[in-house]
Amino acid sequence: MLLVVAYDVTDDRRRVRLHSLLLGFGEPVQESVFECEVTDAQARRLRRRVAQVIRPDRDLVRYYPLCADCARRVTDGRGRTRPPAPDVWVV
């Protein structure tokens, strides 16, 4: 699934920690927005780890899960679509 994660974190240290954490799950597409191709289990792990970094009383993190059909229709401001997820990942 494509999981879009958007955040507004008030503290620089927590924001850097969150950004570094999200780099392990996806790629930044804007300053505070990541696109993450994850399984359900990975999405649950991501949410748990994010909860350990942020302060819910001060920070905001939003998760937007997109179905495969919706993910294929994502475009940027120039009309370009996302490349399809690879069938094979080399780790």
JSON list of C-alpha atoms in Angstrom, two decimals:
[
{"chain": "A", "resi": 1, "resn": "MET", "atom": "CA", "xyz": [0.00, 0.00, 0.00]},
{"chain": "A", "resi": 2, "resn": "LEU", "atom": "CA", "xyz": [1.06, 3.58, -0.49]},
{"chain": "A", "resi": 3, "resn": "LEU", "atom": "CA", "xyz": [0.99, 5.42, 2.81]},
{"chain": "A", "resi": 4, "resn": "VAL", "atom": "CA", "xyz": [1.37, 9.19, 2.68]},
{"chain": "A", "resi": 5, "resn": "VAL", "atom": "CA", "xyz": [2.67, 10.61, 5.95]},
{"chain": "A", "resi": 6, "resn": "ALA", "atom": "CA", "xyz": [2.42, 14.35, 6.60]},
{"chain": "A", "resi": 7, "resn": "TYR", "atom": "CA", "xyz": [3.70, 15.96, 9.76]},
{"chain": "A", "resi": 8, "resn": "ASP", "atom": "CA", "xyz": [3.99, 19.24, 11.62]},
{"chain": "A", "resi": 9, "resn": "VAL", "atom": "CA", "xyz": [6.49, 18.89, 14.47]},
{"chain": "A", "resi": 10, "resn": "THR", "atom": "CA", "xyz": [7.22, 21.92, 16.63]},
{"chain": "A", "resi": 11, "resn": "ASP", "atom": "CA", "xyz": [10.65, 20.93, 17.97]},
{"chain": "A", "resi": 12, "resn": "ASP", "atom": "CA", "xyz": [13.69, 20.81, 15.66]},
{"chain": "A", "resi": 13, "resn": "ARG", "atom": "CA", "xyz": [15.23, 17.81, 17.40]},
{"chain": "A", "resi": 14, "resn": "ARG", "atom": "CA", "xyz": [12.02, 15.73, 17.19]},
{"chain": "A", "resi": 15, "resn": "ARG", "atom": "CA", "xyz": [11.47, 16.86, 13.59]},
{"chain": "A", "resi": 16, "resn": "VAL", "atom": "CA", "xyz": [14.95, 15.64, 12.58]},
{"chain": "A", "resi": 17, "resn": "ARG", "atom": "CA", "xyz": [14.40, 12.35, 14.43]},
{"chain": "A", "resi": 18, "resn": "LEU", "atom": "CA", "xyz": [11.05, 11.85, 12.70]},
{"chain": "A", "resi": 19, "resn": "HIS", "atom": "CA", "xyz": [12.48, 12.72, 9.28]},
{"chain": "A", "resi": 20, "resn": "SER", "atom": "CA", "xyz": [15.32, 10.20, 9.80]},
{"chain": "A", "resi": 21, "resn": "LEU", "atom": "CA", "xyz": [12.86, 7.56, 10.93]},
{"chain": "A", "resi": 22, "resn": "LEU", "atom": "CA", "xyz": [10.63, 8.07, 7.90]},
{"chain": "A", "resi": 23, "resn": "LEU", "atom": "CA", "xyz": [13.61, 7.79, 5.54]},
{"chain": "A", "resi": 24, "resn": "GLY", "atom": "CA", "xyz": [13.72, 4.14, 6.58]},
{"chain": "A", "resi": 25, "resn": "PHE", "atom": "CA", "xyz": [10.18, 3.62, 5.31]},
{"chain": "A", "resi": 26, "resn": "GLY", "atom": "CA", "xyz": [9.85, 5.85, 2.26]},
{"chain": "A", "resi": 27, "resn": "GLU", "atom": "CA", "xyz": [10.95, 8.94, 0.43]},
{"chain": "A", "resi": 28, "resn": "PRO", "atom": "CA", "xyz": [10.30, 12.62, 1.06]},
{"chain": "A", "resi": 29, "resn": "VAL", "atom": "CA", "xyz": [8.19, 14.31, -1.60]},
{"chain": "A", "resi": 30, "resn": "GLN", "atom": "CA", "xyz": [7.95, 17.67, 0.18]},
{"chain": "A", "resi": 31, "resn": "GLU", "atom": "CA", "xyz": [9.53, 19.09, 3.32]},
{"chain": "A", "resi": 32, "resn": "SER", "atom": "CA", "xyz": [7.10, 17.41, 5.72]},
{"chain": "A", "resi": 33, "resn": "VAL", "atom": "CA", "xyz": [5.47, 14.80, 3.48]},
{"chain": "A", "resi": 34, "resn": "PHE", "atom": "CA", "xyz": [6.66, 11.25, 2.79]},
{"chain": "A", "resi": 35, "resn": "GLU", "atom": "CA", "xyz": [5.37, 8.56, 0.44]},
{"chain": "A", "resi": 36, "resn": "CYS", "atom": "CA", "xyz": [5.93, 5.10, 1.88]},
{"chain": "A", "resi": 37, "resn": "GLU", "atom": "CA", "xyz": [5.33, 1.81, 0.03]},
{"chain": "A", "resi": 38, "resn": "VAL", "atom": "CA", "xyz": [4.63, -0.47, 2.99]},
{"chain": "A", "resi": 39, "resn": "THR", "atom": "CA", "xyz": [2.86, -3.65, 3.97]},
{"chain": "A", "resi": 40, "resn": "ASP", "atom": "CA", "xyz": [0.20, -3.56, 6.69]},
{"chain": "A", "resi": 41, "resn": "ALA", "atom": "CA", "xyz": [2.75, -4.87, 9.21]},
{"chain": "A", "resi": 42, "resn": "GLN", "atom": "CA", "xyz": [5.28, -2.21, 8.20]},
{"chain": "A", "resi": 43, "resn": "ALA", "atom": "CA", "xyz": [2.61, 0.50, 8.49]},
{"chain": "A", "resi": 44, "resn": "ARG", "atom": "CA", "xyz": [1.80, -0.64, 12.03]},
{"chain": "A", "resi": 45, "resn": "ARG", "atom": "CA", "xyz": [5.51, -0.63, 12.93]},
{"chain": "A", "resi": 46, "resn": "LEU", "atom": "CA", "xyz": [5.94, 2.83, 11.40]},
{"chain": "A", "resi": 47, "resn": "ARG", "atom": "CA", "xyz": [3.02, 4.21, 13.45]},
{"chain": "A", "resi": 48, "resn": "ARG", "atom": "CA", "xyz": [4.38, 2.68, 16.67]},
{"chain": "A", "resi": 49, "resn": "ARG", "atom": "CA", "xyz": [7.83, 4.14, 16.08]},
{"chain": "A", "resi": 50, "resn": "VAL", "atom": "CA", "xyz": [6.43, 7.56, 15.16]},
{"chain": "A", "resi": 51, "resn": "ALA", "atom": "CA", "xyz": [4.41, 7.55, 18.40]},
{"chain": "A", "resi": 52, "resn": "GLN", "atom": "CA", "xyz": [7.69, 7.10, 20.31]},
{"chain": "A", "resi": 53, "resn": "VAL", "atom": "CA", "xyz": [9.22, 10.19, 18.67]},
{"chain": "A", "resi": 54, "resn": "ILE", "atom": "CA", "xyz": [6.46, 12.79, 18.68]},
{"chain": "A", "resi": 55, "resn": "ARG", "atom": "CA", "xyz": [4.69, 14.69, 21.45]},
{"chain": "A", "resi": 56, "resn": "PRO", "atom": "CA", "xyz": [0.97, 14.31, 20.68]},
{"chain": "A", "resi": 57, "resn": "ASP", "atom": "CA", "xyz": [0.10, 17.43, 22.66]},
{"chain": "A", "resi": 58, "resn": "ARG", "atom": "CA", "xyz": [2.38, 19.55, 20.43]},
{"chain": "A", "resi": 59, "resn": "ASP", "atom": "CA", "xyz": [2.98, 17.65, 17.18]},
{"chain": "A", "resi": 60, "resn": "LEU", "atom": "CA", "xyz": [0.68, 16.42, 14.43]},
{"chain": "A", "resi": 61, "resn": "VAL", "atom": "CA", "xyz": [1.22, 13.42, 12.16]},
{"chain": "A", "resi": 62, "resn": "ARG", "atom": "CA", "xyz": [-1.40, 12.41, 9.58]},
{"chain": "A", "resi": 63, "resn": "TYR", "atom": "CA", "xyz": [-1.49, 9.10, 7.69]},
{"chain": "A", "resi": 64, "resn": "TYR", "atom": "CA", "xyz": [-3.21, 8.77, 4.32]},
{"chain": "A", "resi": 65, "resn": "PRO", "atom": "CA", "xyz": [-3.39, 5.17, 3.08]},
{"chain": "A", "resi": 66, "resn": "LEU", "atom": "CA", "xyz": [-4.02, 4.97, -0.66]},
{"chain": "A", "resi": 67, "resn": "CYS", "atom": "CA", "xyz": [-5.33, 1.94, -2.48]},
{"chain": "A", "resi": 68, "resn": "ALA", "atom": "CA", "xyz": [-3.36, 0.67, -5.47]},
{"chain": "A", "resi": 69, "resn": "ASP", "atom": "CA", "xyz": [-5.72, 2.34, -7.96]},
{"chain": "A", "resi": 70, "resn": "CYS", "atom": "CA", "xyz": [-5.51, 5.69, -6.13]},
{"chain": "A", "resi": 71, "resn": "ALA", "atom": "CA", "xyz": [-1.71, 5.44, -5.88]},
{"chain": "A", "resi": 72, "resn": "ARG", "atom": "CA", "xyz": [-1.48, 4.97, -9.66]},
{"chain": "A", "resi": 73, "resn": "ARG", "atom": "CA", "xyz": [-3.42, 8.19, -10.18]},
{"chain": "A", "resi": 74, "resn": "VAL", "atom": "CA", "xyz": [-1.17, 10.39, -8.01]},
{"chain": "A", "resi": 75, "resn": "THR", "atom": "CA", "xyz": [0.42, 13.17, -10.08]},
{"chain": "A", "resi": 76, "resn": "ASP", "atom": "CA", "xyz": [2.68, 16.09, -9.32]},
{"chain": "A", "resi": 77, "resn": "GLY", "atom": "CA", "xyz": [2.05, 19.70, -10.30]},
{"chain": "A", "resi": 78, "resn": "ARG", "atom": "CA", "xyz": [3.57, 19.02, -13.72]},
{"chain": "A", "resi": 79, "resn": "GLY", "atom": "CA", "xyz": [1.23, 16.15, -14.56]},
{"chain": "A", "resi": 80, "resn": "ARG", "atom": "CA", "xyz": [3.82, 13.41, -13.96]},
{"chain": "A", "resi": 81, "resn": "THR", "atom": "CA", "xyz": [2.60, 10.22, -12.33]},
{"chain": "A", "resi": 82, "resn": "ARG", "atom": "CA", "xyz": [4.42, 8.14, -9.73]},
{"chain": "A", "resi": 83, "resn": "PRO", "atom": "CA", "xyz": [6.52, 5.32, -11.11]},
{"chain": "A", "resi": 84, "resn": "PRO", "atom": "CA", "xyz": [5.02, 1.92, -10.29]},
{"chain": "A", "resi": 85, "resn": "ALA", "atom": "CA", "xyz": [6.38, 0.07, -7.27]},
{"chain": "A", "resi": 86, "resn": "PRO", "atom": "CA", "xyz": [9.01, -2.46, -8.28]},
{"chain": "A", "resi": 87, "resn": "ASP", "atom": "CA", "xyz": [8.09, -6.15, -8.23]},
{"chain": "A", "resi": 88, "resn": "VAL", "atom": "CA", "xyz": [11.47, -6.98, -6.69]},
{"chain": "A", "resi": 89, "resn": "TRP", "atom": "CA", "xyz": [13.36, -5.08, -4.00]},
{"chain": "A", "resi": 90, "resn": "VAL", "atom": "CA", "xyz": [17.11, -5.54, -3.65]},
{"chain": "A", "resi": 91, "resn": "VAL", "atom": "CA", "xyz": [18.27, -5.09, -0.08]}
]
